[in-house]
Amino acid sequence: ERYGQTYKIQTDVMLSVAFLGLIVNFLSFKILHKNHNHSVNVRSAMFHVIGDILGSVGALVAGAIIYFTGYNTIDLWISGFITLLILFGATKILSDSIKIILDAYPQAVDQSTLQGFLLSHPGVEEICDLHVWGINSKDSILTAHLVVNSENQKPQFVTLLNQLLKEKFGIDHITIQLEEHSCGISH
């Protein structure tokens, strides 16, 4: 509505509020940045704060230009640019959230490498069932039914396999069921 219209901007109020907003949002950013890789929720909140910081910086720049030149339209151009930056960044957060909701295969785990690793482990003869999914942006879950020879039907075998899967693939929550007979289907 404002584009092409004549309107008065109170630059003193604009600059004061933008400066206060910049300080508050910068402090919020510092607090959120400590844990930003642990959760999509925290990353989303941090991204929101970054958008507010950009808005404050944009308002400061626009306010200064308006104060010295009287060119009010710069406020619209800077607002539009910041909106595009926020939309671009929001797509990554949305994508990560959808993957978690859909129990998608975690990006950090390559399915064929994982299957190859399991099948190359001494004693594993077949994979009957294998599921890996992310419960958030950091933690993954694995469930598997593995056909193993009878000498590997021991708790130490599963413990070692759990340790190796955690080290190599970063999977923390692992449930492995051992089978002695082929299931006839390999995944």
PDB file of C-alpha atoms in Angstrom:
ATOM      1  CA  GLU A   1       0.000   0.000   0.000  1.00  0.00           C
ATOM      2  CA  ARG A   2       2.847   2.369   0.756  1.00  0.00           C
ATOM      3  CA  TYR A   3       4.631   1.912  -2.562  1.00  0.00           C
ATOM      4  CA  GLY A   4       4.130   5.000  -4.673  1.00  0.00           C
ATOM      5  CA  GLN A   5       2.436   6.872  -1.810  1.00  0.00           C
ATOM      6  CA  THR A   6       3.752   9.935  -0.027  1.00  0.00           C
ATOM      7  CA  TYR A   7       4.109   9.376   3.677  1.00  0.00           C
ATOM      8  CA  LYS A   8       6.113  10.789   6.585  1.00  0.00           C
ATOM      9  CA  ILE A   9       8.478   8.599   8.570  1.00  0.00           C
ATOM     10  CA  GLN A  10       9.515   9.661  12.059  1.00  0.00           C
ATOM     11  CA  THR A  11      13.195   8.788  11.718  1.00  0.00           C
ATOM     12  CA  ASP A  12      14.052   9.582  15.349  1.00  0.00           C
ATOM     13  CA  VAL A  13      11.537   6.979  16.589  1.00  0.00           C
ATOM     14  CA  MET A  14      12.524   4.551  13.820  1.00  0.00           C
ATOM     15  CA  LEU A  15      16.245   4.757  14.668  1.00  0.00           C
ATOM     16  CA  SER A  16      15.671   4.494  18.449  1.00  0.00           C
ATOM     17  CA  VAL A  17      13.431   1.409  18.222  1.00  0.00           C
ATOM     18  CA  ALA A  18      15.711  -0.243  15.663  1.00  0.00           C
ATOM     19  CA  PHE A  19      18.761   0.311  17.873  1.00  0.00           C
ATOM     20  CA  LEU A  20      17.020  -1.138  20.962  1.00  0.00           C
ATOM     21  CA  GLY A  21      15.740  -4.054  18.878  1.00  0.00           C
ATOM     22  CA  LEU A  22      19.256  -4.744  17.599  1.00  0.00           C
ATOM     23  CA  ILE A  23      20.637  -4.943  21.157  1.00  0.00           C
ATOM     24  CA  VAL A  24      17.854  -7.223  22.450  1.00  0.00           C
ATOM     25  CA  ASN A  25      17.978  -9.512  19.421  1.00  0.00           C
ATOM     26  CA  PHE A  26      21.768  -9.741  19.504  1.00  0.00           C
ATOM     27  CA  LEU A  27      21.587 -10.888  23.155  1.00  0.00           C
ATOM     28  CA  SER A  28      18.902 -13.429  22.233  1.00  0.00           C
ATOM     29  CA  PHE A  29      21.092 -14.661  19.372  1.00  0.00           C
ATOM     30  CA  LYS A  30      24.034 -15.236  21.715  1.00  0.00           C
ATOM     31  CA  ILE A  31      21.864 -17.300  24.066  1.00  0.00           C
ATOM     32  CA  LEU A  32      20.338 -19.418  21.281  1.00  0.00           C
ATOM     33  CA  HIS A  33      23.600 -19.898  19.374  1.00  0.00           C
ATOM     34  CA  LYS A  34      25.002 -22.118  22.147  1.00  0.00           C
ATOM     35  CA  ASN A  35      22.499 -24.881  21.297  1.00  0.00           C
ATOM     36  CA  HIS A  36      21.522 -24.165  17.677  1.00  0.00           C
ATOM     37  CA  ASN A  37      22.662 -27.534  16.268  1.00  0.00           C
ATOM     38  CA  HIS A  38      20.726 -29.641  18.740  1.00  0.00           C
ATOM     39  CA  SER A  39      17.166 -29.015  17.681  1.00  0.00           C
ATOM     40  CA  VAL A  40      15.127 -27.763  14.758  1.00  0.00           C
ATOM     41  CA  ASN A  41      13.100 -25.770  17.295  1.00  0.00           C
ATOM     42  CA  VAL A  42      16.152 -23.917  18.610  1.00  0.00           C
ATOM     43  CA  ARG A  43      17.454 -23.381  15.061  1.00  0.00           C
ATOM     44  CA  SER A  44      14.034 -22.005  14.083  1.00  0.00           C
ATOM     45  CA  ALA A  45      14.026 -19.632  17.048  1.00  0.00           C
ATOM     46  CA  MET A  46      17.577 -18.568  16.221  1.00  0.00           C
ATOM     47  CA  PHE A  47      16.612 -18.040  12.592  1.00  0.00           C
ATOM     48  CA  HIS A  48      13.692 -15.882  13.725  1.00  0.00           C
ATOM     49  CA  VAL A  49      16.076 -13.797  15.833  1.00  0.00           C
ATOM     50  CA  ILE A  50      18.446 -13.440  12.863  1.00  0.00           C
ATOM     51  CA  GLY A  51      15.493 -12.146  10.827  1.00  0.00           C
ATOM     52  CA  ASP A  52      14.784  -9.627  13.591  1.00  0.00           C
ATOM     53  CA  ILE A  53      18.457  -8.580  13.653  1.00  0.00           C
ATOM     54  CA  LEU A  54      18.363  -8.067   9.884  1.00  0.00           C
ATOM     55  CA  GLY A  55      15.158  -6.082  10.313  1.00  0.00           C
ATOM     56  CA  SER A  56      16.794  -3.872  12.943  1.00  0.00           C
ATOM     57  CA  VAL A  57      19.900  -3.327  10.803  1.00  0.00           C
ATOM     58  CA  GLY A  58      17.688  -2.619   7.794  1.00  0.00           C
ATOM     59  CA  ALA A  59      15.637  -0.131   9.800  1.00  0.00           C
ATOM     60  CA  LEU A  60      18.832   1.597  10.986  1.00  0.00           C
ATOM     61  CA  VAL A  61      20.173   1.844   7.433  1.00  0.00           C
ATOM     62  CA  ALA A  62      16.817   2.963   6.040  1.00  0.00           C
ATOM     63  CA  GLY A  63      16.352   5.469   8.883  1.00  0.00           C
ATOM     64  CA  ALA A  64      19.774   6.992   8.277  1.00  0.00           C
ATOM     65  CA  ILE A  65      19.185   7.257   4.516  1.00  0.00           C
ATOM     66  CA  ILE A  66      15.741   8.790   5.057  1.00  0.00           C
ATOM     67  CA  TYR A  67      17.095  11.207   7.674  1.00  0.00           C
ATOM     68  CA  PHE A  68      19.894  12.472   5.417  1.00  0.00           C
ATOM     69  CA  THR A  69      18.212  12.282   1.996  1.00  0.00           C
ATOM     70  CA  GLY A  70      14.456  12.164   2.582  1.00  0.00           C
ATOM     71  CA  TYR A  71      14.193   9.113   0.255  1.00  0.00           C
ATOM     72  CA  ASN A  72      11.353   7.210   2.018  1.00  0.00           C
ATOM     73  CA  THR A  73      11.090   4.445  -0.575  1.00  0.00           C
ATOM     74  CA  ILE A  74      14.375   2.923   0.673  1.00  0.00           C
ATOM     75  CA  ASP A  75      12.378   1.568   3.635  1.00  0.00           C
ATOM     76  CA  LEU A  76      10.281  -0.550   1.249  1.00  0.00           C
ATOM     77  CA  TRP A  77      13.290  -1.797  -0.729  1.00  0.00           C
ATOM     78  CA  ILE A  78      15.210  -2.858   2.375  1.00  0.00           C
ATOM     79  CA  SER A  79      12.106  -4.515   3.874  1.00  0.00           C
ATOM     80  CA  GLY A  80      11.551  -6.460   0.645  1.00  0.00           C
ATOM     81  CA  PHE A  81      15.182  -7.595   0.527  1.00  0.00           C
ATOM     82  CA  ILE A  82      15.084  -8.801   4.148  1.00  0.00           C
ATOM     83  CA  THR A  83      11.815 -10.640   3.461  1.00  0.00           C
ATOM     84  CA  LEU A  84      13.450 -12.513   0.568  1.00  0.00           C
ATOM     85  CA  LEU A  85      16.420 -13.494   2.769  1.00  0.00           C
ATOM     86  CA  ILE A  86      14.082 -14.806   5.466  1.00  0.00           C
ATOM     87  CA  LEU A  87      11.997 -16.781   2.961  1.00  0.00           C
ATOM     88  CA  PHE A  88      15.125 -18.337   1.477  1.00  0.00           C
ATOM     89  CA  GLY A  89      16.436 -19.401   4.905  1.00  0.00           C
ATOM     90  CA  ALA A  90      13.043 -20.635   6.112  1.00  0.00           C
ATOM     91  CA  THR A  91      12.932 -23.261   3.375  1.00  0.00           C
ATOM     92  CA  LYS A  92      15.836 -25.162   5.038  1.00  0.00           C
ATOM     93  CA  ILE A  93      14.069 -25.164   8.422  1.00  0.00           C
ATOM     94  CA  LEU A  94      10.831 -26.301   6.760  1.00  0.00           C
ATOM     95  CA  SER A  95      12.650 -29.058   4.877  1.00  0.00           C
ATOM     96  CA  ASP A  96      14.304 -30.358   8.065  1.00  0.00           C
ATOM     97  CA  SER A  97      10.974 -30.293   9.923  1.00  0.00           C
ATOM     98  CA  ILE A  98       9.190 -32.218   7.178  1.00  0.00           C
ATOM     99  CA  LYS A  99      11.931 -34.881   7.170  1.00  0.00           C
ATOM    100  CA  ILE A 100      11.499 -35.370  10.922  1.00  0.00           C
ATOM    101  CA  ILE A 101       7.697 -35.517  10.665  1.00  0.00           C
ATOM    102  CA  LEU A 102       7.900 -38.092   7.876  1.00  0.00           C
ATOM    103  CA  ASP A 103      10.515 -40.187   9.710  1.00  0.00           C
ATOM    104  CA  ALA A 104      12.796 -39.743   6.704  1.00  0.00           C
ATOM    105  CA  TYR A 105      16.192 -41.390   6.456  1.00  0.00           C
ATOM    106  CA  PRO A 106      18.683 -39.071   8.204  1.00  0.00           C
ATOM    107  CA  GLN A 107      20.818 -37.063   5.801  1.00  0.00           C
ATOM    108  CA  ALA A 108      23.980 -37.906   7.755  1.00  0.00           C
ATOM    109  CA  VAL A 109      23.487 -41.675   7.259  1.00  0.00           C
ATOM    110  CA  ASP A 110      24.018 -43.204   3.826  1.00  0.00           C
ATOM    111  CA  GLN A 111      21.696 -46.214   3.551  1.00  0.00           C
ATOM    112  CA  SER A 112      23.840 -48.265   1.163  1.00  0.00           C
ATOM    113  CA  THR A 113      26.993 -47.640   3.226  1.00  0.00           C
ATOM    114  CA  LEU A 114      25.139 -48.695   6.382  1.00  0.00           C
ATOM    115  CA  GLN A 115      23.837 -51.894   4.752  1.00  0.00           C
ATOM    116  CA  GLY A 116      27.298 -52.681   3.379  1.00  0.00           C
ATOM    117  CA  PHE A 117      28.823 -52.118   6.801  1.00  0.00           C
ATOM    118  CA  LEU A 118      26.351 -54.463   8.491  1.00  0.00           C
ATOM    119  CA  LEU A 119      26.765 -57.189   5.864  1.00  0.00           C
ATOM    120  CA  SER A 120      30.568 -56.955   6.035  1.00  0.00           C
ATOM    121  CA  HIS A 121      30.584 -57.379   9.806  1.00  0.00           C
ATOM    122  CA  PRO A 122      31.866 -60.861  10.737  1.00  0.00           C
ATOM    123  CA  GLY A 123      28.959 -63.108  11.619  1.00  0.00           C
ATOM    124  CA  VAL A 124      26.204 -61.132   9.883  1.00  0.00           C
ATOM    125  CA  GLU A 125      24.799 -63.260   7.078  1.00  0.00           C
ATOM    126  CA  GLU A 126      21.678 -61.347   6.097  1.00  0.00           C
ATOM    127  CA  ILE A 127      19.655 -58.222   6.880  1.00  0.00           C
ATOM    128  CA  CYS A 128      15.986 -59.127   7.257  1.00  0.00           C
ATOM    129  CA  ASP A 129      14.755 -55.695   8.245  1.00  0.00           C
ATOM    130  CA  LEU A 130      16.497 -52.335   8.609  1.00  0.00           C
ATOM    131  CA  HIS A 131      14.966 -48.977   9.509  1.00  0.00           C
ATOM    132  CA  VAL A 132      16.766 -45.750  10.317  1.00  0.00           C
ATOM    133  CA  TRP A 133      15.038 -42.459  10.979  1.00  0.00           C
ATOM    134  CA  GLY A 134      15.709 -39.133  12.665  1.00  0.00           C
ATOM    135  CA  ILE A 135      13.771 -38.091  15.736  1.00  0.00           C
ATOM    136  CA  ASN A 136      15.216 -34.591  15.521  1.00  0.00           C
ATOM    137  CA  SER A 137      17.960 -32.890  13.559  1.00  0.00           C
ATOM    138  CA  LYS A 138      20.691 -34.546  15.644  1.00  0.00           C
ATOM    139  CA  ASP A 139      19.530 -37.933  16.922  1.00  0.00           C
ATOM    140  CA  SER A 140      18.818 -41.021  14.823  1.00  0.00           C
ATOM    141  CA  ILE A 141      17.238 -44.385  15.633  1.00  0.00           C
ATOM    142  CA  LEU A 142      18.074 -47.732  14.058  1.00  0.00           C
ATOM    143  CA  THR A 143      16.134 -50.971  14.289  1.00  0.00           C
ATOM    144  CA  ALA A 144      17.363 -54.104  12.544  1.00  0.00           C
ATOM    145  CA  HIS A 145      16.734 -57.829  12.288  1.00  0.00           C
ATOM    146  CA  LEU A 146      19.997 -59.546  11.399  1.00  0.00           C
ATOM    147  CA  VAL A 147      20.561 -63.181  10.547  1.00  0.00           C
ATOM    148  CA  VAL A 148      23.777 -64.279  12.257  1.00  0.00           C
ATOM    149  CA  ASN A 149      25.481 -67.603  12.707  1.00  0.00           C
ATOM    150  CA  SER A 150      24.890 -69.360  16.038  1.00  0.00           C
ATOM    151  CA  GLU A 151      28.262 -68.436  17.537  1.00  0.00           C
ATOM    152  CA  ASN A 152      27.340 -64.740  17.316  1.00  0.00           C
ATOM    153  CA  GLN A 153      24.102 -65.098  19.296  1.00  0.00           C
ATOM    154  CA  LYS A 154      25.743 -63.443  22.321  1.00  0.00           C
ATOM    155  CA  PRO A 155      25.142 -60.095  24.070  1.00  0.00           C
ATOM    156  CA  GLN A 156      28.772 -59.087  23.395  1.00  0.00           C
ATOM    157  CA  PHE A 157      28.108 -59.289  19.642  1.00  0.00           C
ATOM    158  CA  VAL A 158      25.220 -56.809  19.876  1.00  0.00           C
ATOM    159  CA  THR A 159      27.160 -54.551  22.252  1.00  0.00           C
ATOM    160  CA  LEU A 160      30.117 -54.379  19.854  1.00  0.00           C
ATOM    161  CA  LEU A 161      27.835 -53.776  16.863  1.00  0.00           C
ATOM    162  CA  ASN A 162      26.029 -50.980  18.756  1.00  0.00           C
ATOM    163  CA  GLN A 163      29.351 -49.343  19.599  1.00  0.00           C
ATOM    164  CA  LEU A 164      30.580 -49.552  16.000  1.00  0.00           C
ATOM    165  CA  LEU A 165      27.303 -48.153  14.603  1.00  0.00           C
ATOM    166  CA  LYS A 166      27.462 -45.247  17.021  1.00  0.00           C
ATOM    167  CA  GLU A 167      31.097 -44.476  16.173  1.00  0.00           C
ATOM    168  CA  LYS A 168      30.800 -44.853  12.393  1.00  0.00           C
ATOM    169  CA  PHE A 169      27.289 -43.473  11.766  1.00  0.00           C
ATOM    170  CA  GLY A 170      26.489 -41.400  14.867  1.00  0.00           C
ATOM    171  CA  ILE A 171      23.374 -43.411  15.668  1.00  0.00           C
ATOM    172  CA  ASP A 172      22.642 -43.300  19.399  1.00  0.00           C
ATOM    173  CA  HIS A 173      19.484 -45.368  19.809  1.00  0.00           C
ATOM    174  CA  ILE A 174      19.918 -48.850  18.343  1.00  0.00           C
ATOM    175  CA  THR A 175      17.724 -51.927  18.618  1.00  0.00           C
ATOM    176  CA  ILE A 176      19.053 -55.102  17.013  1.00  0.00           C
ATOM    177  CA  GLN A 177      17.233 -58.417  16.975  1.00  0.00           C
ATOM    178  CA  LEU A 178      19.285 -61.456  16.044  1.00  0.00           C
ATOM    179  CA  GLU A 179      17.822 -64.265  13.971  1.00  0.00           C
ATOM    180  CA  GLU A 180      19.279 -67.726  13.305  1.00  0.00           C
ATOM    181  CA  HIS A 181      17.328 -68.513  10.142  1.00  0.00           C
ATOM    182  CA  SER A 182      17.072 -66.678   6.857  1.00  0.00           C
ATOM    183  CA  CYS A 183      14.005 -64.535   6.371  1.00  0.00           C
ATOM    184  CA  GLY A 184      14.231 -64.954   2.596  1.00  0.00           C
ATOM    185  CA  ILE A 185      14.241 -61.179   2.029  1.00  0.00           C
ATOM    186  CA  SER A 186      17.299 -59.004   2.188  1.00  0.00           C
ATOM    187  CA  HIS A 187      16.990 -55.213   2.561  1.00  0.00           C
TER     188      HIS A 187
END
